[in-house]
Coordinates of C-alpha atoms in Angstrom, one line a residue:
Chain E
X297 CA -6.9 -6.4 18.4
X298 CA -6.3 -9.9 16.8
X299 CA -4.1 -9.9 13.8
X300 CA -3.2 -11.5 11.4
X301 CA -5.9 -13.7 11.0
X302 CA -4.3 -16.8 12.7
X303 CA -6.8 -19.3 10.9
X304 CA -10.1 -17.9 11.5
X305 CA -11.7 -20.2 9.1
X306 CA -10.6 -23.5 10.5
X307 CA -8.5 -24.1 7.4
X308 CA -5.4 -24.9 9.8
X309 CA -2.5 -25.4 7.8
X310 CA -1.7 -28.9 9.8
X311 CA 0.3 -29.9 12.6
X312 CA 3.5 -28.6 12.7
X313 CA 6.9 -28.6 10.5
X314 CA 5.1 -26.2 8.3
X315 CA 8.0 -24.3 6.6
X316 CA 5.4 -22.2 4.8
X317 CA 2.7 -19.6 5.0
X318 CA 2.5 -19.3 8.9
X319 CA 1.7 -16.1 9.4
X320 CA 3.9 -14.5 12.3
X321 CA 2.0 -15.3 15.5
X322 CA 2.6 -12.3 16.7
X323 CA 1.2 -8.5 16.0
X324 CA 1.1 -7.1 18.5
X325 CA 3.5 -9.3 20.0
X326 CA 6.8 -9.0 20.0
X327 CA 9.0 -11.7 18.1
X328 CA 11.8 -13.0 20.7
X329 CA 14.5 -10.8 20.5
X330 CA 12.4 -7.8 20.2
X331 CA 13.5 -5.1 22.8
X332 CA 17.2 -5.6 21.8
X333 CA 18.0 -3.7 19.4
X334 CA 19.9 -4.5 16.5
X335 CA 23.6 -3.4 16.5
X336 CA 24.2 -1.2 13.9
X337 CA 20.6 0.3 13.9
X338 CA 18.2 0.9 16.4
X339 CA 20.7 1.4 19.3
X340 CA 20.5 4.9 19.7
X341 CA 24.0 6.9 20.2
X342 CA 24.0 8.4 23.5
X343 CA 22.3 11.6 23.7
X344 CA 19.8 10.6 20.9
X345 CA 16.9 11.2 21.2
X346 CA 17.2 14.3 23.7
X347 CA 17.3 17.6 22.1
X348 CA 20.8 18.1 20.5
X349 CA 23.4 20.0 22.3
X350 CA 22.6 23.9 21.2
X351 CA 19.6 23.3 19.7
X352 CA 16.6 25.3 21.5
X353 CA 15.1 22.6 23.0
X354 CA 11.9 21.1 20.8
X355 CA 9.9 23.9 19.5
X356 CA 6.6 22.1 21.0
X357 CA 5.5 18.5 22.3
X358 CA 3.1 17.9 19.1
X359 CA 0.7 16.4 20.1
X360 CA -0.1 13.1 17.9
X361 CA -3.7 13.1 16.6
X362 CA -3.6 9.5 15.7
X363 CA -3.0 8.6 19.6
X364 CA 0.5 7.5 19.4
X365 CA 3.9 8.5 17.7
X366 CA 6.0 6.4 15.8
X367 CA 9.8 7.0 15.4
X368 CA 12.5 4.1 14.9
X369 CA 12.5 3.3 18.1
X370 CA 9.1 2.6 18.6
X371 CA 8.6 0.9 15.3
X372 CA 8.6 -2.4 15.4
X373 CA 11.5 -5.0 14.1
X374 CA 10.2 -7.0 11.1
X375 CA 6.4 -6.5 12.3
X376 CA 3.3 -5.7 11.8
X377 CA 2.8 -1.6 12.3
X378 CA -1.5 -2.0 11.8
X379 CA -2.8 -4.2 9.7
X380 CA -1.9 -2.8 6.4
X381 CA 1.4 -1.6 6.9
X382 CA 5.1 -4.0 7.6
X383 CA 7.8 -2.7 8.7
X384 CA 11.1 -3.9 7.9
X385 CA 14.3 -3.7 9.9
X386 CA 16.9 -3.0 7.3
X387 CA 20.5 -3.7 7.6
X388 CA 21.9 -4.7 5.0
X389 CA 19.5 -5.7 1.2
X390 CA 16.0 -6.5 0.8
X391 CA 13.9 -7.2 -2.3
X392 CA 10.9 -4.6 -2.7
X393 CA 8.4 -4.3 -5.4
X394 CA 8.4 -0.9 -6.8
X395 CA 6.0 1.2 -5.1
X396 CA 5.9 -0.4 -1.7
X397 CA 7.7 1.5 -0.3
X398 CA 5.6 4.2 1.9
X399 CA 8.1 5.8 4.1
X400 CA 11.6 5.2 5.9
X401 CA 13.9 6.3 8.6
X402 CA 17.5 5.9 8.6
X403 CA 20.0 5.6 5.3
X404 CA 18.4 3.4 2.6
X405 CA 19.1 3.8 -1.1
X406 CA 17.2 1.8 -3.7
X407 CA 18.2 0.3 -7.1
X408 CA 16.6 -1.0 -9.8
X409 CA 17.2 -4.7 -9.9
X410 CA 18.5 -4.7 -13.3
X411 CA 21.2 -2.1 -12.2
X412 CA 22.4 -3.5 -8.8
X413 CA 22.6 -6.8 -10.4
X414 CA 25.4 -5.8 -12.9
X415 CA 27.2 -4.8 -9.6
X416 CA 25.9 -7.6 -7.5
X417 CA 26.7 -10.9 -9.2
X418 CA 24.1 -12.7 -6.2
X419 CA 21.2 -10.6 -7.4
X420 CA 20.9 -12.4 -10.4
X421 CA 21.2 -15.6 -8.8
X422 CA 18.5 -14.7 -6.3
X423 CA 16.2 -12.9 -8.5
X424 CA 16.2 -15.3 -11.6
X425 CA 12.4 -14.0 -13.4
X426 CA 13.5 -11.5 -16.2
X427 CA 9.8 -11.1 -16.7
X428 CA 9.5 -9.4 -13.6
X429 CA 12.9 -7.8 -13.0
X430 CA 11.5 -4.1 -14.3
X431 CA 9.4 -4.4 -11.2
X432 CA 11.5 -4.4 -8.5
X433 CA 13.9 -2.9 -6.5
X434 CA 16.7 -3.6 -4.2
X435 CA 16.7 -1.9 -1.1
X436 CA 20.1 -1.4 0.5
X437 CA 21.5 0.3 4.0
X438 CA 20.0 0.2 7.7
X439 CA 16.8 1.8 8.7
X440 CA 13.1 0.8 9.5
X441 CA 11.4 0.7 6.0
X442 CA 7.6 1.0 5.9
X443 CA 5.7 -1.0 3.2
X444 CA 2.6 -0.6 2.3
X445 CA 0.3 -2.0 -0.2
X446 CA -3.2 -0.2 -1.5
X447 CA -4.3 -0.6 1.8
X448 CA -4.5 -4.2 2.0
X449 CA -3.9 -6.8 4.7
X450 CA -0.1 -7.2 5.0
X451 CA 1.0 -10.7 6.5
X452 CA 4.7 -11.7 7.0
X453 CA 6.0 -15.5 6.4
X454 CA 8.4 -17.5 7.3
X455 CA 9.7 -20.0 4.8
X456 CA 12.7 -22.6 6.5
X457 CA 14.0 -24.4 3.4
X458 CA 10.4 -24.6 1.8
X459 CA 8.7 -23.1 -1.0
X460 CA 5.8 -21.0 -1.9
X461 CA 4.1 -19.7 -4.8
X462 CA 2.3 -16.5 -4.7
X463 CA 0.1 -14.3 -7.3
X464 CA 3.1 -11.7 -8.2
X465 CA 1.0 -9.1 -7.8
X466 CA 0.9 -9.4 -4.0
X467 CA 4.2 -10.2 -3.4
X468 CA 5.6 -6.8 -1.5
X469 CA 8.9 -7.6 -0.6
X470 CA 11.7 -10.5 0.8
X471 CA 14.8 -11.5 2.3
X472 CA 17.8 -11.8 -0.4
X473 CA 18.1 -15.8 1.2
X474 CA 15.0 -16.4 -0.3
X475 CA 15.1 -17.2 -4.2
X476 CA 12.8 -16.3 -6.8
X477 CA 11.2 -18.0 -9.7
X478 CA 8.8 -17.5 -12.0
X479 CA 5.8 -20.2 -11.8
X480 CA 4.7 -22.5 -14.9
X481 CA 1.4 -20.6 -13.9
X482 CA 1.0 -17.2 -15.2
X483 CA 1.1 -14.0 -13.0
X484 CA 2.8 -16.5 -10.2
X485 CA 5.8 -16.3 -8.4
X486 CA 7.4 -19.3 -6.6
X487 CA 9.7 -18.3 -3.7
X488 CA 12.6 -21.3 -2.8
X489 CA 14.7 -21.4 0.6
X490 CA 14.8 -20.5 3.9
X491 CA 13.8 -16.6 4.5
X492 CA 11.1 -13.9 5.1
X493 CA 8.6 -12.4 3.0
X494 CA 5.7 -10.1 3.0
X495 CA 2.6 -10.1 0.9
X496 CA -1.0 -8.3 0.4
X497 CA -3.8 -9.7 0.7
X498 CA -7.4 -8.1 0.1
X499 CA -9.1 -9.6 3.0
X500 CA -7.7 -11.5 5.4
X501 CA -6.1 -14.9 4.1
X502 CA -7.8 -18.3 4.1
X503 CA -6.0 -21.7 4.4
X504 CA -7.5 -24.4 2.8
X505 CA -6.0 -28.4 1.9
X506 CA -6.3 -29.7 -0.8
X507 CA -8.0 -32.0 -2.7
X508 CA -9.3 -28.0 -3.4
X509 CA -10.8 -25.9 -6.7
X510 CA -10.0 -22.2 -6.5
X511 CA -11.2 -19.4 -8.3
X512 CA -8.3 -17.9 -10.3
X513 CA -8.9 -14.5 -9.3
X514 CA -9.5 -15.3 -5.5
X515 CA -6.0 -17.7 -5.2
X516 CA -3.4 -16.5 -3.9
X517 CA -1.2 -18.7 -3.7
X518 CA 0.1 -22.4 -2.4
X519 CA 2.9 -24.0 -0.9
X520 CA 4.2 -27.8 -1.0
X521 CA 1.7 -29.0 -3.2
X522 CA 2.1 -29.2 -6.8
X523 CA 1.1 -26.8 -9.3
X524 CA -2.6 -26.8 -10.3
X525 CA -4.2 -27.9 -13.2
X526 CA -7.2 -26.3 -14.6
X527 CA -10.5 -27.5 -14.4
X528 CA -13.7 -26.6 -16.0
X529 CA -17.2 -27.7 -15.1
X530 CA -18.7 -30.8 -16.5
X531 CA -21.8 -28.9 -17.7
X532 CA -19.9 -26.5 -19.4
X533 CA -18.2 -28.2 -21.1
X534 CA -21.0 -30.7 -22.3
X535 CA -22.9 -27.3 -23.9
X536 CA -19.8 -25.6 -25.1
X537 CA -17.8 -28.2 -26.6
X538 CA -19.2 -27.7 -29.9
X539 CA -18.2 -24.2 -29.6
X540 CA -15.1 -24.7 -28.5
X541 CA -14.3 -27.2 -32.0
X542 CA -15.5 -24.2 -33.9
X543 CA -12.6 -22.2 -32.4
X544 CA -14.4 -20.4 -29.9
X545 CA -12.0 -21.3 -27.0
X546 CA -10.3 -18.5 -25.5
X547 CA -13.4 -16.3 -24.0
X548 CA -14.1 -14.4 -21.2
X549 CA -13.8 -17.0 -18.5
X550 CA -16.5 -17.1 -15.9
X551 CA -16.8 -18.9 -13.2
X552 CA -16.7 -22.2 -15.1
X553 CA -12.7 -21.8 -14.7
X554 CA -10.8 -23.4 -11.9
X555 CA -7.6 -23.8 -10.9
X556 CA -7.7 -27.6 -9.2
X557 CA -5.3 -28.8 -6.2
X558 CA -4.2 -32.0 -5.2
X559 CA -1.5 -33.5 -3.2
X560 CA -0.6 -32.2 0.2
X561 CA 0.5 -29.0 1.0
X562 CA -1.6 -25.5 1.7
X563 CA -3.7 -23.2 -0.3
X564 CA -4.2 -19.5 0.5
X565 CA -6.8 -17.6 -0.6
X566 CA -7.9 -14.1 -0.4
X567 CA -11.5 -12.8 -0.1
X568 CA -12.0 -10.7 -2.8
X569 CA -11.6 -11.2 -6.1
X570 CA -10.2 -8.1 -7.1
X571 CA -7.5 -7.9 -9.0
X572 CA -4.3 -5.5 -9.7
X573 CA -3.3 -5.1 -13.2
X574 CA 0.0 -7.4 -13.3
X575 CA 2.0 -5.5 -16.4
X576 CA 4.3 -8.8 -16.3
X577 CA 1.3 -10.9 -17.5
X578 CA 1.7 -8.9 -20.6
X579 CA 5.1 -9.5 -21.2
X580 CA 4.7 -12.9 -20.2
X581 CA 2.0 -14.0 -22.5
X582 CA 4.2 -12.0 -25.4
X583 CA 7.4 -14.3 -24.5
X584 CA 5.2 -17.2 -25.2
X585 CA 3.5 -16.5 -28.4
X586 CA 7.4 -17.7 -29.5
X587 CA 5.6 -21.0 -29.6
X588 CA 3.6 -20.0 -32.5
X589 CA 4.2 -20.1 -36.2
X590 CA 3.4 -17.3 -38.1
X591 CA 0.2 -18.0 -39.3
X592 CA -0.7 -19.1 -35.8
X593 CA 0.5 -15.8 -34.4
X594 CA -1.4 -13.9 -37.2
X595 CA -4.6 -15.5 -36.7
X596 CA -4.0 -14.4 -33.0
X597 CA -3.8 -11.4 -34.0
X598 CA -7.2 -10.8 -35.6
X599 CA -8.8 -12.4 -32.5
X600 CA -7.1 -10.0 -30.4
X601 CA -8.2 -7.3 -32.8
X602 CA -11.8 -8.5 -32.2
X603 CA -12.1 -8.6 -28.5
X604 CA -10.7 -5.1 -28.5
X605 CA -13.2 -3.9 -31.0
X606 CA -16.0 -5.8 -29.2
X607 CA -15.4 -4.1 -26.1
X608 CA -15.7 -1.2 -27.0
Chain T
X120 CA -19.7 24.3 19.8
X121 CA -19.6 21.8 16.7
X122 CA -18.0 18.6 17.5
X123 CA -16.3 16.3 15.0
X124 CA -15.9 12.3 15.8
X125 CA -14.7 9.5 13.8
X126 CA -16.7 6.5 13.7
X127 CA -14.5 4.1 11.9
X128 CA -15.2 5.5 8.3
X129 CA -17.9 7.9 8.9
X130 CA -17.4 10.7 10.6
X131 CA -20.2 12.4 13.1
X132 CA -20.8 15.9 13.1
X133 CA -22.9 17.0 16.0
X134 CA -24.2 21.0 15.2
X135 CA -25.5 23.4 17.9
X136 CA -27.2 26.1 16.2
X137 CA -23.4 26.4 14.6
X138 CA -22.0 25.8 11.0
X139 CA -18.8 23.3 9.5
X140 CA -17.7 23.2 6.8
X141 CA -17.2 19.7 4.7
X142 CA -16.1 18.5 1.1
X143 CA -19.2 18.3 -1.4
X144 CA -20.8 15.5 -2.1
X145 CA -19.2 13.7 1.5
X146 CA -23.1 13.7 3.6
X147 CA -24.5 10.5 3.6
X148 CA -27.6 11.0 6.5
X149 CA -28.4 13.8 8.5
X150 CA -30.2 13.7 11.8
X151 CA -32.4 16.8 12.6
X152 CA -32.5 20.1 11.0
X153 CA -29.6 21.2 9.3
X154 CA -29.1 23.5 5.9
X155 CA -26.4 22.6 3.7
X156 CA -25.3 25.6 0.9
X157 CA -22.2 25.5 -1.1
X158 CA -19.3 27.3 0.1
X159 CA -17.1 27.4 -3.2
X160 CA -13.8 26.1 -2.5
X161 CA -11.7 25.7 0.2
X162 CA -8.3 27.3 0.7
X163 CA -9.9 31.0 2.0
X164 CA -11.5 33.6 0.4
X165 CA -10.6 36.7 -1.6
X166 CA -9.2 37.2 -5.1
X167 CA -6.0 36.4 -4.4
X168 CA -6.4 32.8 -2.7
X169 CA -8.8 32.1 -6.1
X170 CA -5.8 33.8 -7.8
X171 CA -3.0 31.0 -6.0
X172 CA -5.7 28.2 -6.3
X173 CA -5.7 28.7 -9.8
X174 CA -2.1 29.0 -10.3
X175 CA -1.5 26.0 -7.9
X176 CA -4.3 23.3 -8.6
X177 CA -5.1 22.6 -5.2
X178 CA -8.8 22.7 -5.2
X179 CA -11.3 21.3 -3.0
X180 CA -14.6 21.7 -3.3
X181 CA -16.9 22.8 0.1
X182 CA -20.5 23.1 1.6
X183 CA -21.3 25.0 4.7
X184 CA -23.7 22.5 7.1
X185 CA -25.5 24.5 9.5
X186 CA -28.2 24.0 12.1
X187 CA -29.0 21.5 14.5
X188 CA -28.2 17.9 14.0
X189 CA -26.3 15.4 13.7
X190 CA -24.4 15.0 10.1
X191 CA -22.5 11.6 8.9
X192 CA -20.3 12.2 7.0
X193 CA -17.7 10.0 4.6
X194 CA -16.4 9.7 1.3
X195 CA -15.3 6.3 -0.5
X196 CA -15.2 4.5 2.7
X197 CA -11.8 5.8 4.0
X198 CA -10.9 5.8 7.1
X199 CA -11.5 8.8 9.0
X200 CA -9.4 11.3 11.4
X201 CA -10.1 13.9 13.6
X202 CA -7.2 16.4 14.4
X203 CA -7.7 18.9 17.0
X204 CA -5.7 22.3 17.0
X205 CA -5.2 24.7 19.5
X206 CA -3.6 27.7 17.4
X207 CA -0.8 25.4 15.8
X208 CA -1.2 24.5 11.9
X209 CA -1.6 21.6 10.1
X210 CA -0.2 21.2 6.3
X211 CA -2.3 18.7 4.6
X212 CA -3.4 17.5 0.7
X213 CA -6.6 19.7 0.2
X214 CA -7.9 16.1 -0.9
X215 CA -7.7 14.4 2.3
X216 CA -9.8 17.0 4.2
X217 CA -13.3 15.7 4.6
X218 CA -14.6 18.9 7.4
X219 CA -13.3 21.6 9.5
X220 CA -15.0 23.6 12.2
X221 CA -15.8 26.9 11.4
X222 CA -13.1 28.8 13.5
X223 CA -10.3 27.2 11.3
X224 CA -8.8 29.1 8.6
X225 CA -7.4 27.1 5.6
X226 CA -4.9 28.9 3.4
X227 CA -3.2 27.8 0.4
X228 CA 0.7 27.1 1.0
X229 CA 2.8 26.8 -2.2
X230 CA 5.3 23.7 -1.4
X231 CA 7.8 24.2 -4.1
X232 CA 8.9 21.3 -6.8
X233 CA 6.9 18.7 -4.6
X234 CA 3.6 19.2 -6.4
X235 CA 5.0 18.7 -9.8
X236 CA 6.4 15.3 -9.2
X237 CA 3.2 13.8 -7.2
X238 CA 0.5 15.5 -9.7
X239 CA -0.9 16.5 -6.8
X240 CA -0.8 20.3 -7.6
X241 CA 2.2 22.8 -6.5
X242 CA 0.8 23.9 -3.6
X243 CA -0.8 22.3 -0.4
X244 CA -3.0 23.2 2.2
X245 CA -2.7 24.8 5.4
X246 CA -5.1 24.9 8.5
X247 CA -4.9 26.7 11.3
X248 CA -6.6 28.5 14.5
X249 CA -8.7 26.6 16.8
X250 CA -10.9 23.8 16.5
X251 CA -11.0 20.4 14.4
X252 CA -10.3 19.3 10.9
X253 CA -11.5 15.5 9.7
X254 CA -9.1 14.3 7.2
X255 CA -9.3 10.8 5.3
X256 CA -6.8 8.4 4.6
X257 CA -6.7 5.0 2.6
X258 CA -6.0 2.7 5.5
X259 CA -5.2 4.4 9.3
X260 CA -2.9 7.2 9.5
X261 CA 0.2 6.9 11.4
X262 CA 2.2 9.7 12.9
X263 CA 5.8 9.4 12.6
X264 CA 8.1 11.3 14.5
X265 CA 10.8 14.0 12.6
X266 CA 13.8 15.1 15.2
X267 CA 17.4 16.2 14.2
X268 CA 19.5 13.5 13.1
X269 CA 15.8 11.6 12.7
X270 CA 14.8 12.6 9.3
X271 CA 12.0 10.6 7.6
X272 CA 11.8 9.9 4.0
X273 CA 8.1 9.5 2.4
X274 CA 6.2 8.4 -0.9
X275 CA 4.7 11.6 -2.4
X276 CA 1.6 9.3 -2.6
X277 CA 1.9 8.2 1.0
X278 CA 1.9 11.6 2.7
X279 CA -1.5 12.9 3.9
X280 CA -0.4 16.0 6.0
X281 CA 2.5 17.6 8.7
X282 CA 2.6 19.3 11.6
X283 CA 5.3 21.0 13.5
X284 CA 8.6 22.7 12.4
X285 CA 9.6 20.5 9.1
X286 CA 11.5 21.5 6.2
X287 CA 10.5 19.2 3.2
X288 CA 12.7 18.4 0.1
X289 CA 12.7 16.5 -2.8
X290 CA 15.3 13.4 -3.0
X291 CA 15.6 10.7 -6.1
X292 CA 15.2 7.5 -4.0
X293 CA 15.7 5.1 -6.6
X294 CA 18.7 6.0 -9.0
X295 CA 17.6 8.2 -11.7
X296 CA 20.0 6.5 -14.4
X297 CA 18.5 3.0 -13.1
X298 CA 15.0 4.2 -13.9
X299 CA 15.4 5.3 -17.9
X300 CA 13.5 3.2 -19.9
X301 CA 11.5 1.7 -16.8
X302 CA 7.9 2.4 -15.4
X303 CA 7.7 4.1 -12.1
X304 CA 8.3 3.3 -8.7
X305 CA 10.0 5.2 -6.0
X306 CA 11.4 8.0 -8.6
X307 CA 10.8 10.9 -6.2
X308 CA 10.3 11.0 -2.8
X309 CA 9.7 13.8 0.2
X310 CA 12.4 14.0 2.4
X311 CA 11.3 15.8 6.1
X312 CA 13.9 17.5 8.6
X313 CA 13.4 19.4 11.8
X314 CA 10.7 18.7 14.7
X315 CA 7.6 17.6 14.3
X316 CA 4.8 14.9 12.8
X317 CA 4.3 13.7 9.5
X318 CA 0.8 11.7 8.9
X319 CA 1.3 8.9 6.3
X320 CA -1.2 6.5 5.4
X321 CA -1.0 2.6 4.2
X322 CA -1.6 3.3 0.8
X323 CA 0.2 4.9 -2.4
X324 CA -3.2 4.4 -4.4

């Protein structure tokens, strides 16, 4: 089995020093250090593992229909399970977006950001995107911690003192040395520092360099470069600009939109261009009608009104 | 005999004159001759396992395919996998069963407060006897291990089915005072204890 993808496109992310977006080289293949357990967790107390003292011996071998059985031992330490599912070796807090979480050995309690932060004066310092705060939860104890995400591709990385910015909706879960930020793009996340992370991806993940144009809805994020600016096709604009004077601007956006790279740094894309319903898009765009006066905001209004009533 | 394969995320049914049974609506080709005829629902027959599906929710719908032939089956492009049993039983979601061989009796198993928190209905499904049972999965199955002092905590929408001497409950993962006045995330989860297997896939849909 090969995984993760490893660069199957050729878009190789450069020679080395790449703080960002490597993905781990190695499912399948145990990160140094794997085979020693942990202290704390994963080193079993003696007599684990064999059937307790009085207890009648287990009932039956149950056999595994999927071919092999995972338990905390055999789970892997901050690696791949499959493709789609990560597992984390807790010990200690980790950042998890709500729902992520598909199943966990050991003692792990979760908390809503907003209330472990009143407790935990770093959490606010580490998670500093009020925008998204209702969406995530802190994850505290020691255990193995299986994440999960629709069934998409789940790829680990490595930042060491970089930065990366990543659609929010794919961002899964990450180390509290990272810190978070919300990017001047909407529905973007920029991750600052040295740390892990792990994010979905529908399809495995392309790496491109810029000078790039992405699709908006196929991006999924970049690292080192700077933010994009958008860009729309010459002959689109030569037949719509007289619409867009009459106040037209603002429709459904085809392919005519791009998001447009330069600089140096990496791009990552993902190969489908479906996309999850962010509910912090909504409360970003929201924030930002603050920039409008009232008879801006009201005339906003109407055309809101209209494109629900057109769609339907 | 019948003889169940998965084939990444179609599943082969290979008939001998013999019958399976498999959710409506799931064939997508069949190779030689073989009848299909609705078989109502799952969950075993009689007035009273109508009377529990009704009480409980846990409905899945079922044809009988019979003959000789080959039958693909899949539904939604999940991925597909085949459990054998040799007299043991398998809990599962009634949603995630795709076929079973004939021998296999399924039986409607009421599972307490679980179903009301998931939406998934109050009850789930049980299989047992001897032969095979296809279940699908949003992204592979894995089969974690429960042993004492090894309990395993699982998202409601996560867990696909369970084999073996478990005892499930119902634990608030995140803090329920943390969670007023927010959307959902990990509000409720299915706590497992005892010996045995718990089959979770790599979605919560």
């Amino acid at each position: 089995m090969t995984y993760p993808p490893g660069n199957p496109y050729g878009g190789q992310p450069g020679p080395g020093g790449n703080p960002y977006g490597q993905p781990q080289p190695g499912y399948g293949q145990p990160p140094p250090g794997y085979g020693q357990p942990s202290p704390g967790y994963g080193q079993p107390p003696p007599g684990y593992g064999q059937p307790q003292p009085g207890y009648g011996g287990p009932p039956q071998p149950a056999a595994s229909p999927t071919g092999t059985t995972l338990n905390p031992r055999t789970l892997p330490d901050d690696d791949n399970v499959n493709p789609y599912v990560f597992c984390v070796s807790l010990n200690g807090d980790w950042f998890m977006s709500k729902g992520a979480m598909l199943a966990y050995y050991g003692d792990v309690r979760f908390e809503a950001v907003t209330e472990y932060s009143s407790v935990q004066g770093w959490v606010a310092a580490r998670f500093s995107s009020p925008v998204y705060v209702q969406d995530w939860v802190v994850a505290t104890g020691h255990g193995k911690v299986l994440i999960g995400d629709r069934g998409f591709d789940l790829n680990s990385y490595d930042l060491d003192d970089g930065n990366l910015t990543i659609k929010a909706g794919n961002l899964c879960a990450f180390s509290p040395q990272l810190e978070l930020k919300q990017s001047i793009v909407p529905g973007f996340v920029t991750l600052i520092g040295t740390g892990k992370f792990i994010a979905s991806s529908n399809g495995p993940v392309i790496f491109v360099e810029p000078p790039f144009r992405a699709d908006p809805e196929a991006l999924l994020g970049w690292a080192d470069c700077p933010s994009p600016s958008v860009h729309h096709d010459a002959q689109w604009m030569t037949q719509n600009i007289r619409a867009m004077i009459s106040g037209a601007l603002g429709r459904a956006s085809g392919e005519e939109r791009q998001y447009d790279f330069t600089g140096t740094g990496t791009i990552l894309l993902q190969s489908s261009e479906v996309a999850r319903e962010d509910p912090a898009v909504l409360r970003l765009v929201e924030s930002q009608t603050q920039l409008l006066t009232d008879s801006q905001a009201g005339s906003l209004g109407q055309r809101l009104i209209a494109r629900a009533q057109q769609q339907h | 005999m019948a003889l169940l394969t998965a084939h990444k995320r179609v599943l082969h049914a290979d008939l001998q004159g013999d019958r399976i049974r498999a959710a409506s609506g799931s064939m997508v080709a069949v190779e030689g001759n073989v009848e299909f005829t609705s078989a109502g629902m799952g969950g075993g027959g009689g007035l009273r396992a109508a009377l529990k599906r009704a009480v409980a929710g846990e409905s899945l719908s079922l044809m009988d395919c019979a003959g000789h032939g080959r039958v693909h089956l899949a539904l939604d492009a999940m991925d597909v996998l085949v459990v054998d049993l040799a007299g043991d039983t398998l809990t599962v979601e009634s949603e995630h069963i795709l076929a079973h061989t004939e021998q296999l009796r399924l039986d409607v198993q009421f599972a307490g407060l679980r179903g009301v928190t998931s939406g998934q209905g109050l009850a789930t499904t049980t299989v047992t006897g001897h032969g095979q049972v296809a279940l699908v999965s949003e992204g592979p199955v894995m089969a974690l291990e429960v042993a004492p002092g090894q309990d395993l905590v699982v998202d409601p929408d996560a867990y696909v089915g369970s084999r073996g001497q478990l005892s499930m409950n119902l634990v608030s993962g995140v803090s329920w005072k943390s969670l007023v006045g927010e959307g959902s995330g990990e509000p409720f989860s299915l706590r497992f204890t005892g010996h045995g297997l718990v089959l979770v896939q790599s979605s919560e849909r």
